[in-house]
Amino acid sequence: MTRRTPCLALVVLAACTRPGEDRAVLELAVGHASISGASVEVAEGLAAVRNLTDHQLELWSGAPILAITLVLDDTEAGEWTITARNSMSDAVLVEGDDVIHIREPGDRSTVATFRLVLGAGTHELRLAPPDADRLEPFRVAAMADIQTALPVVDDVFEAISAVPDVRYVIAMGDLTERGRIDEYELFERQLATLSVPFYTTLGNHELWGDPDRFFDRFGRASFHFEFKGAAFSFVDSGDAGIDPLVEQWLGGWLAQAKDRPHIFLTHVPPIDPVGVRYGAFRSMRDGHRLLAQLADGDVDLTLYGHIHTYIEFENAGIPAYISGGGGAQPMKGDGIDRHFLVVDISATAQKPIVDVELHRIE
Amino acid sequence: MSAAGRLELGRIGLRGDTLLDSENSARDGELAVRVRILGNPATTGRPIEDGSRLVVRTSVHGHRDDDDELTLVTSELELLGRLDLDHVDRLLAGTFAEIWTGIGIERAGYANGDHDNSSVLLGGFRWGMYLGQRGEATLFYDHRRDSIAGGISVFHSSGFVGSVGAAVDVVVAPHWGIRTQLEIGSAYLTTLALRYQGGSR
């Protein structure tokens, strides 16, 4: 006895959820501030404006090169103190085309303070190390997943500081365990042991707290910058997906950097190389779509965190590393524990990602 | 728009599904074979008193996204069990529970010619009640993350959980039935289906 059962589904409607939409919109406010008589705008939101008061500007740099527009009226003209935290130790402030301001002595290497006299009007300032646009090989460190190890992360920072020629750290999020203010404060105190800037996106653990705490302190979680001919794109995947607005930004960054070395960083791997573990995007299709876009954009290196181990693999033909060794509860049995990566990059080399080296914290 | 056909041959069931998006830029297709190891076959033409069963299912699923030039092919092997809950307690008569688990191997092909192989953990559970002999209503959790719905965004746990949903299957006329389903994952997926049931009775 048989039974045939043709079945016709008339309508299947799908609508995406957007848990990251509010965060993406919040990011657009990063890098702008104004008071009566003065306003500041950091291009691409690449710095958080921590303070803009009478003749004082304090920034937290999210990139090695900042383009700052400061507009003053007569009441705010005069001597200004500009402090850029998390900046490169050799960064100088260039006003207009040729007026170079050297940082004040005495601050620690990542805090650059400048005093300059500014008249009423619009001032275009550029904060960058002198070699920022030179196409020479350079080296960065990469890490993620500090979380409960915040009290001892200074070990990792000291180890990074001891590696010769590291220009800055790029990080894939999960700086904190619960996104609490006291954790962010501790993290910032621990950064005092790091001799270079720390540029980071956020992770899912930052979302335990109000994401504004991250944006107000460290600036955007999805951002893009270039240094010495290489491009870096950081993308917020804290809720295991990428908001369509961020995807749109990423599309622009991929097009902009198609002809140069490009490093992509996000917290959650789009696809977990151990698939059944599902330590990846909540939609595998979205994960594969992202990888298709990265491959189409000729990305040279992808860096992820979230999984507390070290894995070297390839996704969509792009070299990929999961490096969750900032100290968070390590994966049992993998023998990796705390670690960071050192990445050597050369925009003029045939193979622009010259080397990716694992450094363990003993 | 989706279309599906199923052929039941004793303990063996064959099923084919297709799904096209409204702009015809993405397509899905699936071929599946189910073998009922335990339980009453659904092809006797008589109402089944006990819906409990154990089924092995194997399938091949394909997905093509033209915009991203992405092709996904997944091969799956799954074991599904349904237990009418009056076997547990007579007060639960008319309800049933299902559980399933399995594994899939997924191959993703990209425009640049590269491909990735990955694995997919299949699993889930369903609780339901029979609507007399006219159909059934169910609530379910599906752990897979590779479907259109994907995984739900849960506070602090995104990426680790699958989708949840509810479905109602009901016969509305001889040979004709309606299925409605809401699945909530990374996307909301709503389905309204009209079913024609033919064959010998």
Coordinates of C-alpha atoms in Angstrom, one line a residue, chain A residues 122-273:
Chain A
T122 CA 38.7 75.7 11.3
H123 CA 41.9 73.7 12.0
E124 CA 42.8 70.5 10.2
L125 CA 45.1 68.5 12.4
R126 CA 46.8 65.1 11.7
L127 CA 48.2 63.0 14.5
A128 CA 50.4 60.3 13.1
P129 CA 54.0 58.9 13.3
P130 CA 56.2 60.4 10.7
D131 CA 56.6 57.0 8.9
A132 CA 52.9 56.2 8.8
D133 CA 52.6 56.5 5.0
R134 CA 56.0 54.9 4.1
L135 CA 55.6 51.5 2.5
E136 CA 58.0 49.6 4.8
P137 CA 57.7 46.3 6.6
F138 CA 56.2 46.6 10.1
R139 CA 55.0 44.4 12.9
V140 CA 51.9 44.3 15.1
A141 CA 50.7 42.0 17.9
A142 CA 47.3 40.4 18.0
M143 CA 45.3 39.0 20.9
A144 CA 41.8 38.5 22.3
D145 CA 39.8 37.1 25.2
I146 CA 41.1 38.6 28.4
Q147 CA 37.9 38.4 30.5
T148 CA 38.6 37.0 34.0
A149 CA 42.4 37.3 33.5
L150 CA 42.2 41.1 33.6
P151 CA 44.1 41.3 36.9
V152 CA 47.1 39.5 35.4
V153 CA 46.9 40.6 31.8
D154 CA 49.9 42.9 32.5
D155 CA 52.0 39.7 32.0
V156 CA 50.8 39.6 28.4
F157 CA 51.3 43.3 27.8
E158 CA 54.8 43.1 29.2
A159 CA 55.6 40.2 26.9
I160 CA 54.2 42.1 23.9
S161 CA 56.3 45.2 24.9
A162 CA 59.4 43.0 25.0
V163 CA 58.9 41.9 21.3
P164 CA 61.1 44.1 19.2
D165 CA 59.5 46.5 16.7
V166 CA 55.9 45.9 17.5
R167 CA 54.1 49.1 16.5
Y168 CA 50.7 48.4 18.0
V169 CA 48.3 45.7 19.2
I170 CA 45.2 44.7 17.3
A171 CA 42.6 42.9 19.3
M172 CA 39.5 40.8 18.7
G173 CA 37.5 41.7 21.7
D174 CA 36.3 40.2 25.1
L175 CA 38.5 42.6 27.1
T176 CA 36.2 42.1 30.1
E177 CA 34.1 39.4 31.6
R178 CA 30.9 41.4 32.3
G179 CA 31.4 44.7 30.6
R180 CA 31.4 46.5 34.0
I181 CA 32.9 49.9 34.5
D182 CA 35.4 48.7 37.1
E183 CA 36.6 46.1 34.6
Y184 CA 37.1 48.8 31.9
E185 CA 39.0 50.9 34.5
L186 CA 41.2 48.0 35.4
F187 CA 41.9 47.2 31.8
E188 CA 43.0 50.8 31.2
R189 CA 45.2 50.7 34.2
Q190 CA 46.8 47.5 32.9
L191 CA 47.4 49.1 29.6
A192 CA 50.0 51.2 31.4
T193 CA 52.3 48.2 31.1
L194 CA 52.0 48.2 27.3
S195 CA 54.4 50.4 25.5
V196 CA 52.3 50.5 22.3
P197 CA 48.7 51.4 21.5
F198 CA 45.9 48.8 21.7
Y199 CA 43.2 49.0 18.9
T200 CA 40.3 46.7 19.5
T201 CA 36.8 45.7 18.5
L202 CA 34.4 44.4 21.2
G203 CA 33.3 40.8 22.0
N204 CA 30.2 39.2 23.3
H205 CA 31.4 39.7 26.9
E206 CA 31.4 43.5 26.4
L207 CA 27.7 43.2 25.7
W208 CA 26.9 42.0 29.2
G209 CA 27.2 45.7 30.0
D210 CA 25.9 48.8 28.2
P211 CA 27.9 49.0 24.9
D212 CA 28.1 52.7 25.4
R213 CA 30.7 52.0 28.1
F214 CA 32.9 50.6 25.3
F215 CA 32.2 53.3 22.8
D216 CA 32.6 56.2 25.3
R217 CA 36.0 54.9 26.3
F218 CA 37.6 53.2 23.3
G219 CA 35.5 54.5 20.4
R220 CA 34.0 52.4 17.6
A221 CA 33.9 48.7 17.5
S222 CA 33.6 48.6 13.7
F223 CA 36.2 50.7 12.0
H224 CA 38.9 50.7 9.4
F225 CA 42.3 52.3 9.1
E226 CA 45.4 52.1 7.0
F227 CA 49.1 52.1 8.1
K228 CA 52.2 51.8 5.9
G229 CA 50.1 50.7 3.0
A230 CA 48.2 47.9 4.8
A231 CA 44.5 48.1 5.7
F232 CA 42.9 46.9 8.9
S233 CA 39.1 46.4 9.2
F234 CA 37.7 45.7 12.7
V235 CA 34.1 44.5 12.7
D236 CA 31.6 44.1 15.7
S237 CA 30.3 40.5 15.8
G238 CA 29.6 40.6 19.5
D239 CA 26.2 39.0 19.1
A240 CA 27.6 36.3 16.7
G241 CA 26.5 38.2 13.6
I242 CA 27.1 41.4 11.7
D243 CA 24.5 44.1 11.4
P244 CA 23.5 45.0 7.8
L245 CA 24.7 48.6 8.5
V246 CA 28.1 47.3 9.5
E247 CA 28.1 45.0 6.5
Q248 CA 27.5 48.0 4.3
W249 CA 30.5 49.8 5.9
L250 CA 32.6 46.7 5.4
G251 CA 31.6 46.6 1.7
G252 CA 33.1 50.0 1.3
W253 CA 36.3 49.1 3.2
L254 CA 36.8 46.0 1.1
A255 CA 36.4 48.0 -2.1
Q256 CA 38.8 50.7 -0.8
A257 CA 41.5 48.2 0.2
K258 CA 41.2 45.7 -2.7
D259 CA 44.6 46.5 -4.1
R260 CA 46.6 46.5 -0.8
P261 CA 47.2 44.1 2.0
H262 CA 44.1 43.8 4.1
I263 CA 43.7 42.3 7.6
F264 CA 40.2 41.6 8.8
L265 CA 39.4 41.2 12.5
T266 CA 36.3 40.2 14.3
H267 CA 35.5 38.5 17.6
V268 CA 33.4 35.5 16.6
P269 CA 34.7 33.3 13.8
P270 CA 32.1 33.3 10.9
I271 CA 32.5 29.5 10.7
D272 CA 34.0 27.4 13.5
P273 CA 36.7 25.1 12.0

